[in-house]
mmCIF file of N, CA and C in Angstrom:
data_model
loop_
_atom_site.group_PDB
_atom_site.id
_atom_site.type_symbol
_atom_site.label_atom_id
_atom_site.label_comp_id
_atom_site.label_asym_id
_atom_site.label_seq_id
_atom_site.Cartn_x
_atom_site.Cartn_y
_atom_site.Cartn_z
ATOM 1 N N MET A 10 0.833 -1.170 0.000
ATOM 2 C CA MET A 10 0.000 0.000 0.000
ATOM 3 C C MET A 10 0.879 1.235 0.000
ATOM 4 N N PRO A 11 1.002 1.902 -1.114
ATOM 5 C CA PRO A 11 1.826 3.112 -1.177
ATOM 6 C C PRO A 11 1.308 4.180 -0.226
ATOM 7 N N GLY A 12 2.217 4.856 0.444
ATOM 8 C CA GLY A 12 1.861 5.942 1.342
ATOM 9 C C GLY A 12 1.354 5.488 2.700
ATOM 10 N N THR A 13 1.336 4.198 2.954
ATOM 11 C CA THR A 13 0.859 3.693 4.238
ATOM 12 C C THR A 13 2.044 3.264 5.091
ATOM 13 N N GLN A 14 2.017 3.678 6.326
ATOM 14 C CA GLN A 14 3.077 3.279 7.251
ATOM 15 C C GLN A 14 2.441 2.548 8.419
ATOM 16 N N ILE A 15 2.924 1.372 8.705
ATOM 17 C CA ILE A 15 2.427 0.593 9.825
ATOM 18 C C ILE A 15 3.502 0.604 10.906
ATOM 19 N N THR A 16 3.112 0.996 12.099
ATOM 20 C CA THR A 16 4.064 1.015 13.203
ATOM 21 C C THR A 16 3.539 0.166 14.340
ATOM 22 N N ASN A 17 4.443 -0.383 15.122
ATOM 23 C CA ASN A 17 4.084 -1.190 16.269
ATOM 24 C C ASN A 17 5.002 -0.786 17.416
ATOM 25 N N PRO A 18 4.484 -0.034 18.419
ATOM 26 C CA PRO A 18 5.352 0.442 19.493
ATOM 27 C C PRO A 18 5.944 -0.673 20.347
ATOM 28 N N ARG A 19 5.422 -1.874 20.275
ATOM 29 C CA ARG A 19 5.951 -2.985 21.061
ATOM 30 C C ARG A 19 6.923 -3.844 20.260
ATOM 31 N N GLY A 20 7.291 -3.445 19.050
ATOM 32 C CA GLY A 20 8.232 -4.231 18.252
ATOM 33 C C GLY A 20 7.534 -5.410 17.596
ATOM 34 N N ALA A 21 8.303 -6.232 16.925
ATOM 35 C CA ALA A 21 7.746 -7.386 16.229
ATOM 36 C C ALA A 21 7.050 -8.314 17.220
ATOM 37 N N TYR A 22 5.802 -8.577 16.992
ATOM 38 C CA TYR A 22 4.993 -9.480 17.820
ATOM 39 C C TYR A 22 4.863 -9.017 19.270
ATOM 40 N N GLY A 23 5.134 -7.731 19.539
ATOM 41 C CA GLY A 23 5.008 -7.202 20.891
ATOM 42 C C GLY A 23 6.015 -7.771 21.866
ATOM 43 N N GLN A 24 7.161 -8.216 21.383
ATOM 44 C CA GLN A 24 8.155 -8.853 22.243
ATOM 45 C C GLN A 24 9.456 -8.064 22.272
ATOM 46 N N THR A 25 10.156 -8.194 23.367
ATOM 47 C CA THR A 25 11.501 -7.653 23.481
ATOM 48 C C THR A 25 12.469 -8.823 23.347
ATOM 49 N N THR A 26 13.750 -8.535 23.393
ATOM 50 C CA THR A 26 14.722 -9.625 23.303
ATOM 51 C C THR A 26 14.635 -10.548 24.508
ATOM 52 N N SER A 27 14.083 -10.056 25.607
ATOM 53 C CA SER A 27 13.909 -10.900 26.787
ATOM 54 C C SER A 27 12.660 -11.762 26.685
ATOM 55 N N GLY A 28 11.843 -11.519 25.664
ATOM 56 C CA GLY A 28 10.613 -12.273 25.495
ATOM 57 C C GLY A 28 9.425 -11.635 26.189
ATOM 58 N N TYR A 29 9.622 -10.504 26.890
ATOM 59 C CA TYR A 29 8.546 -9.826 27.605
ATOM 60 C C TYR A 29 7.961 -8.701 26.750
ATOM 61 N N ALA A 30 6.664 -8.550 26.809
ATOM 62 C CA ALA A 30 6.015 -7.432 26.122
ATOM 63 C C ALA A 30 6.199 -6.171 26.963
ATOM 64 N N ARG A 31 6.595 -5.091 26.334
ATOM 65 C CA ARG A 31 6.706 -3.808 27.017
ATOM 66 C C ARG A 31 6.742 -2.692 25.990
ATOM 67 N N THR A 32 6.445 -1.493 26.442
ATOM 68 C CA THR A 32 6.492 -0.307 25.607
ATOM 69 C C THR A 32 7.727 0.492 26.002
ATOM 70 N N VAL A 33 8.513 0.891 25.007
ATOM 71 C CA VAL A 33 9.757 1.621 25.249
ATOM 72 C C VAL A 33 9.730 2.905 24.425
ATOM 73 N N ASP A 34 10.102 4.013 25.065
ATOM 74 C CA ASP A 34 10.192 5.305 24.399
ATOM 75 C C ASP A 34 11.582 5.889 24.609
ATOM 76 N N SER A 35 11.993 6.780 23.731
ATOM 77 C CA SER A 35 13.300 7.445 23.827
ATOM 78 C C SER A 35 13.133 8.841 24.395
ATOM 79 N N PHE A 36 14.026 9.205 25.312
ATOM 80 C CA PHE A 36 14.025 10.535 25.918
ATOM 81 C C PHE A 36 15.452 11.040 26.025
ATOM 82 N N LYS A 37 15.628 12.358 25.972
ATOM 83 C CA LYS A 37 16.907 12.995 26.282
ATOM 84 C C LYS A 37 17.026 13.097 27.797
ATOM 85 N N THR A 38 18.237 12.967 28.307
ATOM 86 C CA THR A 38 18.444 13.098 29.752
ATOM 87 C C THR A 38 18.898 14.507 30.096
ATOM 88 N N THR A 39 18.521 14.986 31.272
ATOM 89 C CA THR A 39 18.981 16.288 31.743
ATOM 90 C C THR A 39 20.100 16.131 32.772
ATOM 91 N N ALA A 40 20.366 14.892 33.158
ATOM 92 C CA ALA A 40 21.446 14.551 34.089
ATOM 93 C C ALA A 40 21.773 13.081 33.847
ATOM 94 N N ALA A 41 22.903 12.622 34.358
ATOM 95 C CA ALA A 41 23.267 11.213 34.197
ATOM 96 C C ALA A 41 22.198 10.326 34.835
ATOM 97 N N VAL A 42 21.921 9.201 34.177
ATOM 98 C CA VAL A 42 20.901 8.251 34.648
ATOM 99 C C VAL A 42 21.539 6.871 34.696
ATOM 100 N N ALA A 43 21.340 6.159 35.793
ATOM 101 C CA ALA A 43 21.848 4.794 35.929
ATOM 102 C C ALA A 43 20.904 3.812 35.246
ATOM 103 N N ALA A 44 21.451 2.694 34.798
ATOM 104 C CA ALA A 44 20.619 1.646 34.203
ATOM 105 C C ALA A 44 19.625 1.143 35.243
ATOM 106 N N LYS A 45 18.400 0.930 34.826
ATOM 107 C CA LYS A 45 17.293 0.399 35.638
ATOM 108 C C LYS A 45 16.754 1.391 36.659
ATOM 109 N N ALA A 46 17.192 2.647 36.619
ATOM 110 C CA ALA A 46 16.677 3.658 37.543
ATOM 111 C C ALA A 46 15.287 4.104 37.126
ATOM 112 N N VAL A 47 14.446 4.368 38.105
ATOM 113 C CA VAL A 47 13.146 4.974 37.845
ATOM 114 C C VAL A 47 13.410 6.415 37.436
ATOM 115 N N VAL A 48 12.796 6.856 36.344
ATOM 116 C CA VAL A 48 13.021 8.215 35.854
ATOM 117 C C VAL A 48 11.723 9.002 35.835
ATOM 118 N N ALA A 49 11.870 10.322 35.956
ATOM 119 C CA ALA A 49 10.737 11.238 35.933
ATOM 120 C C ALA A 49 10.858 12.139 34.717
ATOM 121 N N VAL A 50 9.727 12.477 34.152
ATOM 122 C CA VAL A 50 9.698 13.328 32.972
ATOM 123 C C VAL A 50 9.934 14.779 33.378
ATOM 124 N N GLY A 51 10.637 15.511 32.511
ATOM 125 C CA GLY A 51 10.903 16.920 32.767
ATOM 126 C C GLY A 51 9.730 17.796 32.388
ATOM 127 N N THR A 52 9.872 19.090 32.577
ATOM 128 C CA THR A 52 8.775 20.026 32.343
ATOM 129 C C THR A 52 8.396 20.147 30.875
ATOM 130 N N THR A 53 9.296 19.806 29.960
ATOM 131 C CA THR A 53 8.974 19.889 28.531
ATOM 132 C C THR A 53 8.249 18.644 28.035
ATOM 133 N N GLY A 54 8.300 17.569 28.828
ATOM 134 C CA GLY A 54 7.699 16.304 28.402
ATOM 135 C C GLY A 54 8.580 15.518 27.465
ATOM 136 N N LYS A 55 9.774 16.039 27.161
ATOM 137 C CA LYS A 55 10.683 15.381 26.216
ATOM 138 C C LYS A 55 11.994 14.945 26.851
ATOM 139 N N THR A 56 12.176 15.263 28.141
ATOM 140 C CA THR A 56 13.411 14.924 28.833
ATOM 141 C C THR A 56 13.104 14.137 30.101
ATOM 142 N N VAL A 57 14.118 13.389 30.593
ATOM 143 C CA VAL A 57 13.979 12.654 31.852
ATOM 144 C C VAL A 57 15.228 12.814 32.698
ATOM 145 N N ALA A 58 15.058 12.553 33.983
ATOM 146 C CA ALA A 58 16.162 12.495 34.943
ATOM 147 C C ALA A 58 15.768 11.468 35.996
ATOM 148 N N THR A 59 16.725 11.025 36.774
ATOM 149 C CA THR A 59 16.429 10.068 37.841
ATOM 150 C C THR A 59 15.337 10.643 38.735
ATOM 151 N N ALA A 60 14.311 9.829 39.018
ATOM 152 C CA ALA A 60 13.212 10.276 39.874
ATOM 153 C C ALA A 60 13.737 10.583 41.260
ATOM 154 N N THR A 61 13.413 11.766 41.743
ATOM 155 C CA THR A 61 13.865 12.170 43.065
ATOM 156 C C THR A 61 12.871 11.701 44.123
ATOM 157 N N THR A 62 13.136 12.045 45.355
ATOM 158 C CA THR A 62 12.285 11.611 46.469
ATOM 159 C C THR A 62 11.420 12.762 46.962
ATOM 160 N N ASN A 63 11.082 13.714 46.082
ATOM 161 C CA ASN A 63 10.378 14.920 46.508
ATOM 162 C C ASN A 63 8.872 14.770 46.635
ATOM 163 N N GLY A 64 8.338 13.603 46.395
ATOM 164 C CA GLY A 64 6.907 13.376 46.584
ATOM 165 C C GLY A 64 6.035 13.708 45.392
ATOM 166 N N VAL A 65 6.608 14.077 44.248
ATOM 167 C CA VAL A 65 5.810 14.365 43.054
ATOM 168 C C VAL A 65 5.720 13.084 42.229
ATOM 169 N N ALA A 66 4.944 12.141 42.708
ATOM 170 C CA ALA A 66 4.870 10.812 42.100
ATOM 171 C C ALA A 66 4.349 10.848 40.672
ATOM 172 N N ALA A 67 3.518 11.814 40.342
ATOM 173 C CA ALA A 67 2.915 11.857 39.020
ATOM 174 C C ALA A 67 3.935 12.043 37.900
ATOM 175 N N LEU A 68 5.125 12.536 38.213
ATOM 176 C CA LEU A 68 6.125 12.779 37.182
ATOM 177 C C LEU A 68 6.932 11.533 36.824
ATOM 178 N N ALA A 69 6.907 10.497 37.648
ATOM 179 C CA ALA A 69 7.631 9.264 37.340
ATOM 180 C C ALA A 69 7.009 8.639 36.108
ATOM 181 N N ILE A 70 7.855 8.352 35.093
ATOM 182 C CA ILE A 70 7.320 7.889 33.813
ATOM 183 C C ILE A 70 7.716 6.470 33.447
ATOM 184 N N GLY A 71 8.851 5.982 33.947
ATOM 185 C CA GLY A 71 9.278 4.642 33.572
ATOM 186 C C GLY A 71 10.627 4.285 34.155
ATOM 187 N N VAL A 72 11.245 3.258 33.562
ATOM 188 C CA VAL A 72 12.541 2.752 34.029
ATOM 189 C C VAL A 72 13.541 2.833 32.873
ATOM 190 N N ALA A 73 14.681 3.489 33.126
ATOM 191 C CA ALA A 73 15.742 3.579 32.120
ATOM 192 C C ALA A 73 16.313 2.178 31.897
ATOM 193 N N LEU A 74 16.399 1.752 30.651
ATOM 194 C CA LEU A 74 16.889 0.401 30.368
ATOM 195 C C LEU A 74 18.408 0.324 30.356
ATOM 196 N N ASP A 75 19.069 1.443 30.096
ATOM 197 C CA ASP A 75 20.532 1.508 30.072
ATOM 198 C C ASP A 75 20.979 2.774 30.779
ATOM 199 N N ALA A 76 22.246 2.831 31.131
ATOM 200 C CA ALA A 76 22.812 4.049 31.701
ATOM 201 C C ALA A 76 22.991 5.075 30.589
ATOM 202 N N ALA A 77 22.902 6.349 30.958
ATOM 203 C CA ALA A 77 23.096 7.414 29.974
ATOM 204 C C ALA A 77 23.687 8.635 30.666
ATOM 205 N N ALA A 78 24.556 9.325 29.948
ATOM 206 C CA ALA A 78 25.144 10.563 30.458
ATOM 207 C C ALA A 78 24.173 11.714 30.209
ATOM 208 N N SER A 79 24.413 12.827 30.863
ATOM 209 C CA SER A 79 23.583 14.014 30.671
ATOM 210 C C SER A 79 23.593 14.430 29.202
ATOM 211 N N GLY A 80 22.410 14.669 28.642
ATOM 212 C CA GLY A 80 22.291 15.084 27.249
ATOM 213 C C GLY A 80 22.176 13.942 26.264
ATOM 214 N N ASP A 81 22.405 12.713 26.728
ATOM 215 C CA ASP A 81 22.269 11.540 25.852
ATOM 216 C C ASP A 81 20.808 11.132 25.730
ATOM 217 N N THR A 82 20.529 10.266 24.775
ATOM 218 C CA THR A 82 19.205 9.678 24.625
ATOM 219 C C THR A 82 19.194 8.345 25.356
ATOM 220 N N VAL A 83 18.131 8.092 26.108
ATOM 221 C CA VAL A 83 18.005 6.850 26.862
ATOM 222 C C VAL A 83 16.681 6.182 26.498
ATOM 223 N N GLN A 84 16.717 4.860 26.439
ATOM 224 C CA GLN A 84 15.502 4.084 26.205
ATOM 225 C C GLN A 84 14.826 3.869 27.560
ATOM 226 N N VAL A 85 13.535 4.220 27.635
ATOM 227 C CA VAL A 85 12.790 4.131 28.886
ATOM 228 C C VAL A 85 11.585 3.219 28.690
ATOM 229 N N ALA A 86 11.517 2.151 29.494
ATOM 230 C CA ALA A 86 10.334 1.288 29.491
ATOM 231 C C ALA A 86 9.238 2.030 30.238
ATOM 232 N N THR A 87 8.085 2.227 29.587
ATOM 233 C CA THR A 87 6.990 2.969 30.202
ATOM 234 C C THR A 87 5.811 2.075 30.574
ATOM 235 N N GLN A 88 5.840 0.839 30.089
ATOM 236 C CA GLN A 88 4.792 -0.119 30.439
ATOM 237 C C GLN A 88 5.311 -1.522 30.169
ATOM 238 N N GLY A 89 4.905 -2.479 30.988
ATOM 239 C CA GLY A 89 5.290 -3.864 30.773
ATOM 240 C C GLY A 89 6.338 -4.345 31.750
ATOM 241 N N VAL A 90 7.028 -5.435 31.385
ATOM 242 C CA VAL A 90 7.941 -6.122 32.295
ATOM 243 C C VAL A 90 9.373 -5.590 32.173
ATOM 244 N N VAL A 91 9.994 -5.342 33.333
ATOM 245 C CA VAL A 91 11.406 -4.945 33.401
ATOM 246 C C VAL A 91 12.045 -5.726 34.545
ATOM 247 N N THR A 92 13.213 -6.284 34.294
ATOM 248 C CA THR A 92 13.931 -7.033 35.330
ATOM 249 C C THR A 92 15.002 -6.159 35.967
ATOM 250 N N GLY A 93 15.410 -6.504 37.187
ATOM 251 C CA GLY A 93 16.526 -5.829 37.851
ATOM 252 C C GLY A 93 16.247 -4.416 38.297
ATOM 253 N N VAL A 94 14.996 -4.092 38.592
ATOM 254 C CA VAL A 94 14.646 -2.740 39.028
ATOM 255 C C VAL A 94 14.943 -2.594 40.524
ATOM 256 N N PRO A 95 15.642 -1.510 40.920
ATOM 257 C CA PRO A 95 15.995 -1.353 42.333
ATOM 258 C C PRO A 95 14.777 -1.063 43.212
ATOM 259 N N VAL A 96 14.751 -1.716 44.371
ATOM 260 C CA VAL A 96 13.696 -1.492 45.362
ATOM 261 C C VAL A 96 14.337 -1.329 46.734
ATOM 262 N N ASP A 97 13.642 -0.601 47.593
ATOM 263 C CA ASP A 97 14.099 -0.454 48.976
ATOM 264 C C ASP A 97 13.679 -1.696 49.746
ATOM 265 N N GLY A 98 14.643 -2.517 50.115
ATOM 266 C CA GLY A 98 14.353 -3.704 50.911
ATOM 267 C C GLY A 98 13.805 -4.860 50.106
ATOM 268 N N ALA A 99 13.327 -5.867 50.807
ATOM 269 C CA ALA A 99 12.785 -7.075 50.181
ATOM 270 C C ALA A 99 11.367 -6.829 49.675
ATOM 271 N N THR A 100 10.974 -7.591 48.669
ATOM 272 C CA THR A 100 9.609 -7.501 48.153
ATOM 273 C C THR A 100 9.019 -8.898 48.021
ATOM 274 N N THR A 101 7.707 -8.945 47.964
ATOM 275 C CA THR A 101 7.006 -10.199 47.705
ATOM 276 C C THR A 101 6.277 -10.072 46.383
ATOM 277 N N ALA A 102 6.017 -11.185 45.754
ATOM 278 C CA ALA A 102 5.287 -11.177 44.486
ATOM 279 C C ALA A 102 3.896 -10.595 44.701
ATOM 280 N N GLY A 103 3.476 -9.738 43.796
ATOM 281 C CA GLY A 103 2.136 -9.165 43.840
ATOM 282 C C GLY A 103 2.004 -7.876 44.614
ATOM 283 N N VAL A 104 3.078 -7.429 45.263
ATOM 284 C CA VAL A 104 2.999 -6.196 46.044
ATOM 285 C C VAL A 104 3.025 -4.987 45.108
ATOM 286 N N THR A 105 2.279 -3.947 45.487
ATOM 287 C CA THR A 105 2.278 -2.691 44.739
ATOM 288 C C THR A 105 3.534 -1.908 45.079
ATOM 289 N N LEU A 106 4.176 -1.374 44.049
ATOM 290 C CA LEU A 106 5.400 -0.592 44.239
ATOM 291 C C LEU A 106 5.149 0.856 43.853
ATOM 292 N N ILE A 107 5.689 1.757 44.666
ATOM 293 C CA ILE A 107 5.602 3.188 44.404
ATOM 294 C C ILE A 107 7.023 3.733 44.337
ATOM 295 N N ARG A 108 7.158 4.961 43.901
ATOM 296 C CA ARG A 108 8.469 5.594 43.881
ATOM 297 C C ARG A 108 8.968 5.740 45.306
ATOM 298 N N SER A 109 10.234 5.424 45.532
ATOM 299 C CA SER A 109 10.805 5.466 46.875
ATOM 300 C C SER A 109 10.838 6.893 47.415
ATOM 301 N N ALA A 110 10.518 7.017 48.693
ATOM 302 C CA ALA A 110 10.595 8.312 49.364
ATOM 303 C C ALA A 110 11.965 8.541 49.979
ATOM 304 N N THR A 111 12.837 7.507 49.925
ATOM 305 C CA THR A 111 14.148 7.639 50.567
ATOM 306 C C THR A 111 15.327 7.437 49.617
ATOM 307 N N THR A 112 15.127 6.748 48.486
ATOM 308 C CA THR A 112 16.232 6.450 47.568
ATOM 309 C C THR A 112 15.871 6.878 46.151
ATOM 310 N N ALA A 113 16.568 7.879 45.623
ATOM 311 C CA ALA A 113 16.302 8.353 44.266
ATOM 312 C C ALA A 113 16.484 7.224 43.259
ATOM 313 N N GLY A 114 15.567 7.107 42.317
ATOM 314 C CA GLY A 114 15.667 6.107 41.260
ATOM 315 C C GLY A 114 15.186 4.726 41.644
ATOM 316 N N SER A 115 14.683 4.548 42.861
ATOM 317 C CA SER A 115 14.237 3.240 43.334
ATOM 318 C C SER A 115 12.730 3.220 43.563
ATOM 319 N N LEU A 116 12.221 2.008 43.790
ATOM 320 C CA LEU A 116 10.825 1.796 44.145
ATOM 321 C C LEU A 116 10.757 1.280 45.579
ATOM 322 N N ALA A 117 9.572 1.318 46.156
ATOM 323 C CA ALA A 117 9.348 0.793 47.502
ATOM 324 C C ALA A 117 7.959 0.185 47.564
ATOM 325 N N ALA A 118 7.809 -0.844 48.381
ATOM 326 C CA ALA A 118 6.515 -1.502 48.539
ATOM 327 C C ALA A 118 5.547 -0.597 49.298
ATOM 328 N N SER A 119 4.266 -0.693 48.927
ATOM 329 C CA SER A 119 3.237 0.068 49.629
ATOM 330 C C SER A 119 1.954 -0.750 49.673
ATOM 331 N N ALA A 120 1.438 -0.959 50.882
ATOM 332 C CA ALA A 120 0.178 -1.682 51.032
ATOM 333 C C ALA A 120 -1.014 -0.782 50.719
ATOM 334 N N THR A 121 -0.834 0.534 50.868
ATOM 335 C CA THR A 121 -1.933 1.479 50.635
ATOM 336 C C THR A 121 -1.433 2.704 49.875
ATOM 337 N N PRO A 122 -1.135 2.547 48.583
ATOM 338 C CA PRO A 122 -0.653 3.712 47.824
ATOM 339 C C PRO A 122 -1.745 4.762 47.667
ATOM 340 N N ALA A 123 -1.342 6.017 47.707
ATOM 341 C CA ALA A 123 -2.275 7.114 47.469
ATOM 342 C C ALA A 123 -2.631 7.151 45.982
ATOM 343 N N LEU A 124 -3.676 7.854 45.648
ATOM 344 C CA LEU A 124 -4.113 7.981 44.266
ATOM 345 C C LEU A 124 -2.965 8.494 43.403
ATOM 346 N N GLY A 125 -2.626 7.777 42.343
ATOM 347 C CA GLY A 125 -1.562 8.173 41.430
ATOM 348 C C GLY A 125 -0.175 7.691 41.807
ATOM 349 N N GLU A 126 -0.020 7.078 42.976
ATOM 350 C CA GLU A 126 1.294 6.618 43.419
ATOM 351 C C GLU A 126 1.690 5.254 42.860
ATOM 352 N N ALA A 127 0.735 4.368 42.606
ATOM 353 C CA ALA A 127 1.059 3.010 42.135
ATOM 354 C C ALA A 127 1.826 3.116 40.823
ATOM 355 N N PHE A 128 3.015 2.537 40.804
ATOM 356 C CA PHE A 128 3.912 2.652 39.651
ATOM 357 C C PHE A 128 4.141 1.305 38.988
ATOM 358 N N ALA A 129 4.196 0.231 39.801
ATOM 359 C CA ALA A 129 4.497 -1.102 39.279
ATOM 360 C C ALA A 129 3.980 -2.157 40.250
ATOM 361 N N ILE A 130 3.959 -3.398 39.777
ATOM 362 C CA ILE A 130 3.638 -4.562 40.597
ATOM 363 C C ILE A 130 4.859 -5.472 40.569
ATOM 364 N N SER A 131 5.300 -5.917 41.736
ATOM 365 C CA SER A 131 6.423 -6.860 41.802
ATOM 366 C C SER A 131 5.939 -8.219 41.317
ATOM 367 N N LEU A 132 6.664 -8.815 40.382
ATOM 368 C CA LEU A 132 6.266 -10.108 39.829
ATOM 369 C C LEU A 132 6.914 -11.290 40.538
ATOM 370 N N VAL A 133 7.966 -11.036 41.304
ATOM 371 C CA VAL A 133 8.670 -12.110 42.015
ATOM 372 C C VAL A 133 9.038 -11.645 43.420
ATOM 373 N N ALA A 134 9.210 -12.586 44.316
ATOM 374 C CA ALA A 134 9.732 -12.268 45.642
ATOM 375 C C ALA A 134 11.232 -12.049 45.508
ATOM 376 N N SER A 135 11.750 -11.060 46.221
ATOM 377 C CA SER A 135 13.172 -10.775 46.127
ATOM 378 C C SER A 135 13.688 -10.197 47.430
ATOM 379 N N ALA A 136 14.856 -10.666 47.849
ATOM 380 C CA ALA A 136 15.512 -10.125 49.036
ATOM 381 C C ALA A 136 16.792 -9.375 48.641
ATOM 382 N N SER A 137 17.021 -9.196 47.345
ATOM 383 C CA SER A 137 18.290 -8.652 46.867
ATOM 384 C C SER A 137 18.252 -7.162 46.530
ATOM 385 N N ASN A 138 17.186 -6.462 46.892
ATOM 386 C CA ASN A 138 17.023 -5.028 46.594
ATOM 387 C C ASN A 138 16.845 -4.752 45.104
ATOM 388 N N THR A 139 16.578 -5.778 44.299
ATOM 389 C CA THR A 139 16.139 -5.600 42.916
ATOM 390 C C THR A 139 15.036 -6.616 42.671
ATOM 391 N N THR A 140 14.158 -6.307 41.750
ATOM 392 C CA THR A 140 13.066 -7.226 41.458
ATOM 393 C C THR A 140 12.627 -7.091 40.004
ATOM 394 N N THR A 141 11.804 -8.008 39.571
ATOM 395 C CA THR A 141 11.165 -7.931 38.257
ATOM 396 C C THR A 141 9.793 -7.318 38.463
ATOM 397 N N VAL A 142 9.463 -6.323 37.660
ATOM 398 C CA VAL A 142 8.212 -5.590 37.838
ATOM 399 C C VAL A 142 7.392 -5.562 36.556
ATOM 400 N N TRP A 143 6.106 -5.319 36.746
ATOM 401 C CA TRP A 143 5.199 -4.974 35.644
ATOM 402 C C TRP A 143 4.889 -3.489 35.843
ATOM 403 N N LEU A 144 5.379 -2.654 34.909
ATOM 404 C CA LEU A 144 5.111 -1.214 34.990
ATOM 405 C C LEU A 144 3.668 -0.957 34.594
ATOM 406 N N LEU A 145 2.980 -0.182 35.400
ATOM 407 C CA LEU A 145 1.567 0.111 35.147
ATOM 408 C C LEU A 145 1.398 1.252 34.173
#
């Protein structure tokens, strides 16, 4: 079909190289970002930085898949499964995770998240301060 473009934001068959379905977007960084860090969108909507602990949960947008220096482009998972995401302390499978109030770029378990705070669901139990999550 001339003039027709078909796009699929989840890649071929909605799979990543890990076999998990997820949505990934590209953003410019305004500061260095560590791999697997939770990132927050900037005021322009086109940039990200490591999510801080300032309580503005609505700005957290996803998890950086790789490390990036300030001004670089980083791939950010905004929905779906991501492995190795940092969390404060141990987690159990099925627990709701919110942005950490004590560690920038991390998540923390919450039994009663406030409206808009739920960021991910832990898919596995973990005592190693990292877990596999489903980003909401």
